[in-house]
Amino acid sequence: SQTIHQWPATLVQPVGSPLSLECTVEGTSNPNLYWYRQAAGRGLQLLFYSVGIGQISSEVPQNLSASRPQDRQFILSSKKLLLSDSGFYLCAWSPLTAEAFFGQGTRLTVV
Amino acid sequence: AQSVTQLGSHVSVSEGALVLLRCNYSSSVPPYLFWYVQYPNQGLQLLLKYTSAATLVKGINGFEAEFKKSETSFHLTKPSAHMSDAAEYFCAVSVRTSYDKVIFGPGTSLSVIP
C-alpha cells in the first residue's frame, strides 16, 4: 500500500533562517505531488504541485520554493523565513484517480 | 477554472441530530468531487469521492454525499451526529487533465453538542 511521510511534525524557526521540509511517498511511481499551506483558521492554499521530476508549478508567488529531486521526494524550501510563513504545511500525493492523500503535516512557527 | 464554496464556516448540531454540510462547485468540465475531514493538528483524511459513477456516494463513518449537477452541489450528510464527528470538513474539486489539481473549499468547522 502507499504511504506518505512528512517531517518534521513541528518546527520553530527564527525570522531570516532557512527552511527545508521533506516529503516522501512509498508504494507508487510517478505520483503527482503537492504542497499546501493552512493558515490558522483558514482553508488550504495550494502552494506548489509537481507532475514529475524537476517539474514544479507555483500557484502563489511568495517566499517559498519547491523541488523534486527524485520521483517520490518533494521538498519545500525557503532561504529566509518571514513571520507570515508560519502555518500548517501539508504534503499530498495523487494517483491517477484524482483524489489527494495527505501527510500528517508540519506545524511551522516563525519567531 | 474550478472553485469550491462551502456555506457556513461553523456548524453546530446536537448529538444524534442530522449533519448537513453544504458544498457548491464551479467547473467548466465534469468534475471529480471530494469530502475530507481534518482533526486538530493532523492531515486530511478522505471521507468520500464522486468520480462520475453513482450520484449518491457513501463514505466512511456513516457519511454520504449526493452529486446534483443541476444545482452544482455536493452536500455532505450524516443521519445522526456523534461526538467524534467534531472536526473540520473540506469539500474539494478536481479536474482530470494531464495532472490532478485538487482545489479545496475554505472548510466548515463542525461542533457536536452533547
GROMACS .gro file of C-alpha atoms in nm:
model
  225
    1SER     CA    1   0.000   0.000   0.000
    2GLN     CA    2   0.101   0.358  -0.048
    3THR     CA    3   0.221   0.575   0.236
    4ILE     CA    4   0.333   0.934   0.261
    5HIS     CA    5   0.586   1.060   0.512
    6GLN     CA    6   0.629   1.421   0.605
    7TRP     CA    7   0.875   1.563   0.856
    8PRO     CA    8   0.932   1.723   1.092
    9ALA     CA    9   0.596   1.735   1.269
   10THR     CA   10   0.670   2.066   1.437
   11LEU     CA   11   0.932   2.330   1.374
   12VAL     CA   12   1.015   2.663   1.535
   13GLN     CA   13   1.247   2.882   1.333
   14PRO     CA   14   1.369   3.240   1.372
   15VAL     CA   15   1.291   3.503   1.114
   16GLY     CA   16   1.553   3.508   0.841
   17SER     CA   17   1.656   3.146   0.885
   18PRO     CA   18   1.633   2.889   0.604
   19LEU     CA   19   1.369   2.619   0.577
   20SER     CA   20   1.361   2.269   0.439
   21LEU     CA   21   1.057   2.043   0.471
   22GLU     CA   22   1.071   1.699   0.317
   23CYS     CA   23   0.802   1.468   0.194
   24THR     CA   24   0.839   1.119   0.052
   25VAL     CA   25   0.588   0.875  -0.091
   26GLU     CA   26   0.625   0.499  -0.086
   27GLY     CA   27   0.450   0.228  -0.280
   28THR     CA   28   0.376   0.415  -0.601
   29SER     CA   29   0.554   0.553  -0.903
   30ASN     CA   30   0.532   0.891  -1.073
   31PRO     CA   31   0.277   1.042  -0.836
   32ASN     CA   32   0.156   1.398  -0.862
   33LEU     CA   33   0.286   1.580  -0.556
   34TYR     CA   34   0.155   1.888  -0.380
   35TRP     CA   35   0.244   2.132  -0.106
   36TYR     CA   36  -0.042   2.310   0.069
   37ARG     CA   37  -0.039   2.565   0.346
   38GLN     CA   38  -0.310   2.611   0.601
   39ALA     CA   39  -0.301   2.933   0.799
   40ALA     CA   40  -0.471   2.943   1.138
   41GLY     CA   41  -0.848   2.931   1.097
   42ARG     CA   42  -0.830   2.926   0.720
   43GLY     CA   43  -0.859   2.678   0.438
   44LEU     CA   44  -0.591   2.510   0.233
   45GLN     CA   45  -0.385   2.713  -0.008
   46LEU     CA   46  -0.213   2.523  -0.288
   47LEU     CA   47   0.150   2.637  -0.300
   48PHE     CA   48   0.319   2.405  -0.548
   49TYR     CA   49   0.243   2.097  -0.748
   50SER     CA   50   0.462   1.863  -0.948
   51VAL     CA   51   0.380   1.610  -1.217
   52GLY     CA   52   0.733   1.474  -1.248
   53ILE     CA   53   1.099   1.505  -1.152
   54GLY     CA   54   1.214   1.863  -1.188
   55GLN     CA   55   0.867   1.980  -1.294
   56ILE     CA   56   0.735   2.232  -1.045
   57SER     CA   57   0.443   2.469  -1.084
   58SER     CA   58   0.391   2.754  -0.843
   59GLU     CA   59   0.044   2.868  -0.758
   60VAL     CA   60   0.125   3.169  -0.546
   61PRO     CA   61   0.434   3.394  -0.572
   62GLN     CA   62   0.596   3.408  -0.233
   63ASN     CA   63   0.900   3.347  -0.022
   64LEU     CA   64   0.898   2.971  -0.077
   65SER     CA   65   1.026   2.733  -0.341
   66ALA     CA   66   0.985   2.363  -0.410
   67SER     CA   67   1.198   2.096  -0.568
   68ARG     CA   68   1.152   1.736  -0.673
   69PRO     CA   69   1.493   1.577  -0.696
   70GLN     CA   70   1.358   1.222  -0.710
   71ASP     CA   71   1.033   1.069  -0.829
   72ARG     CA   72   0.885   1.029  -0.484
   73GLN     CA   73   1.052   1.314  -0.297
   74PHE     CA   74   0.917   1.665  -0.269
   75ILE     CA   75   1.097   1.940  -0.078
   76LEU     CA   76   0.968   2.279   0.033
   77SER     CA   77   1.234   2.541   0.097
   78SER     CA   78   1.296   2.898   0.187
   79LYS     CA   79   1.620   3.095   0.201
   80LYS     CA   80   1.489   3.343   0.458
   81LEU     CA   81   1.174   3.284   0.657
   82LEU     CA   82   0.923   3.559   0.725
   83LEU     CA   83   0.676   3.579   1.013
   84SER     CA   84   0.399   3.536   0.759
   85ASP     CA   85   0.537   3.194   0.663
   86SER     CA   86   0.401   3.048   0.986
   87GLY     CA   87   0.133   2.789   0.932
   88PHE     CA   88   0.050   2.424   0.890
   89TYR     CA   89   0.217   2.276   0.582
   90LEU     CA   90   0.073   1.969   0.421
   91CYS     CA   91   0.226   1.748   0.157
   92ALA     CA   92  -0.003   1.536  -0.057
   93TRP     CA   93   0.017   1.295  -0.344
   94SER     CA   94  -0.232   1.193  -0.608
   95PRO     CA   95  -0.253   0.877  -0.813
   96LEU     CA   96  -0.422   0.882  -1.149
   97THR     CA   97  -0.763   0.860  -0.981
   98ALA     CA   98  -0.795   1.225  -0.892
   99GLU     CA   99  -0.808   1.227  -0.511
  100ALA     CA  100  -0.523   1.352  -0.297
  101PHE     CA  101  -0.374   1.171   0.001
  102PHE     CA  102  -0.216   1.376   0.273
  103GLY     CA  103   0.076   1.353   0.509
  104GLN     CA  104   0.039   1.439   0.875
  105GLY     CA  105   0.158   1.795   0.829
  106THR     CA  106   0.429   2.020   0.971
  107ARG     CA  107   0.342   2.296   1.213
  108LEU     CA  108   0.585   2.579   1.137
  109THR     CA  109   0.617   2.871   1.375
  110VAL     CA  110   0.842   3.156   1.273
  111VAL     CA  111   0.953   3.367   1.570
  112ALA     CA  112  -1.109   2.733  -1.364
  113GLN     CA  113  -1.256   2.531  -1.082
  114SER     CA  114  -1.366   2.660  -0.746
  115VAL     CA  115  -1.549   2.543  -0.437
  116THR     CA  116  -1.763   2.728  -0.187
  117GLN     CA  117  -1.881   2.599   0.146
  118LEU     CA  118  -2.176   2.772   0.304
  119GLY     CA  119  -2.119   2.818   0.675
  120SER     CA  120  -1.772   2.832   0.826
  121HIS     CA  121  -1.910   2.693   1.153
  122VAL     CA  122  -2.193   2.447   1.201
  123SER     CA  123  -2.323   2.320   1.537
  124VAL     CA  124  -2.551   2.021   1.577
  125SER     CA  125  -2.676   1.824   1.873
  126GLU     CA  126  -2.558   1.470   1.925
  127GLY     CA  127  -2.792   1.241   1.734
  128ALA     CA  128  -2.914   1.514   1.500
  129LEU     CA  129  -2.875   1.529   1.125
  130VAL     CA  130  -2.547   1.666   0.992
  131LEU     CA  131  -2.566   1.873   0.672
  132LEU     CA  132  -2.258   2.045   0.537
  133ARG     CA  133  -2.303   2.239   0.215
  134CYS     CA  134  -2.071   2.250  -0.083
  135ASN     CA  135  -2.116   2.411  -0.423
  136TYR     CA  136  -1.865   2.388  -0.703
  137SER     CA  137  -1.784   2.560  -1.027
  138SER     CA  138  -1.625   2.372  -1.311
  139SER     CA  139  -1.628   2.409  -1.687
  140VAL     CA  140  -1.584   2.034  -1.735
  141PRO     CA  141  -1.724   1.734  -1.546
  142PRO     CA  142  -1.560   1.743  -1.206
  143TYR     CA  143  -1.441   1.497  -0.952
  144LEU     CA  144  -1.560   1.593  -0.606
  145PHE     CA  145  -1.437   1.500  -0.262
  146TRP     CA  146  -1.502   1.549   0.105
  147TYR     CA  147  -1.215   1.542   0.350
  148VAL     CA  148  -1.210   1.556   0.730
  149GLN     CA  149  -0.933   1.708   0.940
  150TYR     CA  150  -0.885   1.657   1.312
  151PRO     CA  151  -0.671   1.907   1.505
  152ASN     CA  152  -0.305   1.910   1.405
  153GLN     CA  153  -0.348   1.624   1.163
  154GLY     CA  154  -0.353   1.582   0.789
  155LEU     CA  155  -0.668   1.544   0.585
  156GLN     CA  156  -0.848   1.213   0.553
  157LEU     CA  157  -1.063   1.130   0.254
  158LEU     CA  158  -1.427   1.071   0.354
  159LEU     CA  159  -1.574   1.003   0.013
  160LYS     CA  160  -1.540   1.085  -0.354
  161TYR     CA  161  -1.754   1.130  -0.662
  162THR     CA  162  -1.597   1.031  -0.991
  163SER     CA  163  -1.891   1.027  -1.235
  164ALA     CA  164  -2.042   0.696  -1.131
  165ALA     CA  165  -2.337   0.685  -0.888
  166THR     CA  166  -2.457   1.030  -0.784
  167LEU     CA  167  -2.516   0.921  -0.425
  168VAL     CA  168  -2.181   0.841  -0.272
  169LYS     CA  169  -2.132   0.663   0.058
  170GLY     CA  170  -1.818   0.716   0.258
  171ILE     CA  171  -1.660   0.624   0.585
  172ASN     CA  172  -1.803   0.689   0.932
  173GLY     CA  173  -2.163   0.690   0.805
  174PHE     CA  174  -2.127   0.997   0.582
  175GLU     CA  175  -2.272   1.027   0.237
  176ALA     CA  176  -2.298   1.296  -0.030
  177GLU     CA  177  -2.514   1.349  -0.334
  178PHE     CA  178  -2.391   1.500  -0.658
  179LYS     CA  179  -2.654   1.729  -0.812
  180LYS     CA  180  -2.539   1.865  -1.144
  181SER     CA  181  -2.837   2.097  -1.186
  182GLU     CA  182  -2.758   2.263  -0.855
  183THR     CA  183  -2.376   2.229  -0.886
  184SER     CA  184  -2.384   2.094  -0.534
  185PHE     CA  185  -2.222   1.812  -0.339
  186HIS     CA  186  -2.362   1.838   0.014
  187LEU     CA  187  -2.237   1.607   0.288
  188THR     CA  188  -2.484   1.443   0.525
  189LYS     CA  189  -2.493   1.204   0.817
  190PRO     CA  190  -2.822   1.093   0.976
  191SER     CA  191  -2.703   1.102   1.336
  192ALA     CA  192  -2.410   1.304   1.466
  193HIS     CA  193  -2.161   1.157   1.709
  194MET     CA  194  -1.927   1.349   1.936
  195SER     CA  195  -1.636   1.206   1.739
  196ASP     CA  196  -1.761   1.383   1.424
  197ALA     CA  197  -1.643   1.719   1.557
  198ALA     CA  198  -1.375   1.828   1.313
  199GLU     CA  199  -1.302   2.048   1.013
  200TYR     CA  200  -1.455   1.936   0.685
  201PHE     CA  201  -1.331   2.034   0.343
  202CYS     CA  202  -1.501   1.996   0.009
  203ALA     CA  203  -1.269   1.972  -0.292
  204VAL     CA  204  -1.289   1.961  -0.670
  205SER     CA  205  -1.051   1.812  -0.921
  206VAL     CA  206  -1.048   1.800  -1.297
  207ARG     CA  207  -0.862   1.534  -1.486
  208THR     CA  208  -0.622   1.684  -1.732
  209SER     CA  209  -0.256   1.595  -1.759
  210TYR     CA  210  -0.246   1.626  -1.381
  211ASP     CA  211  -0.486   1.625  -1.091
  212LYS     CA  212  -0.508   1.969  -0.943
  213VAL     CA  213  -0.721   1.947  -0.632
  214ILE     CA  214  -0.881   2.271  -0.522
  215PHE     CA  215  -1.023   2.296  -0.171
  216GLY     CA  216  -1.305   2.496  -0.027
  217PRO     CA  217  -1.250   2.712   0.283
  218GLY     CA  218  -1.372   2.444   0.520
  219THR     CA  219  -1.656   2.406   0.769
  220SER     CA  220  -1.591   2.351   1.137
  221LEU     CA  221  -1.844   2.108   1.281
  222SER     CA  222  -1.923   2.116   1.653
  223VAL     CA  223  -2.134   1.846   1.816
  224ILE     CA  224  -2.322   1.945   2.129
  225PRO     CA  225  -2.388   1.672   2.384
   0.00000   0.00000   0.00000
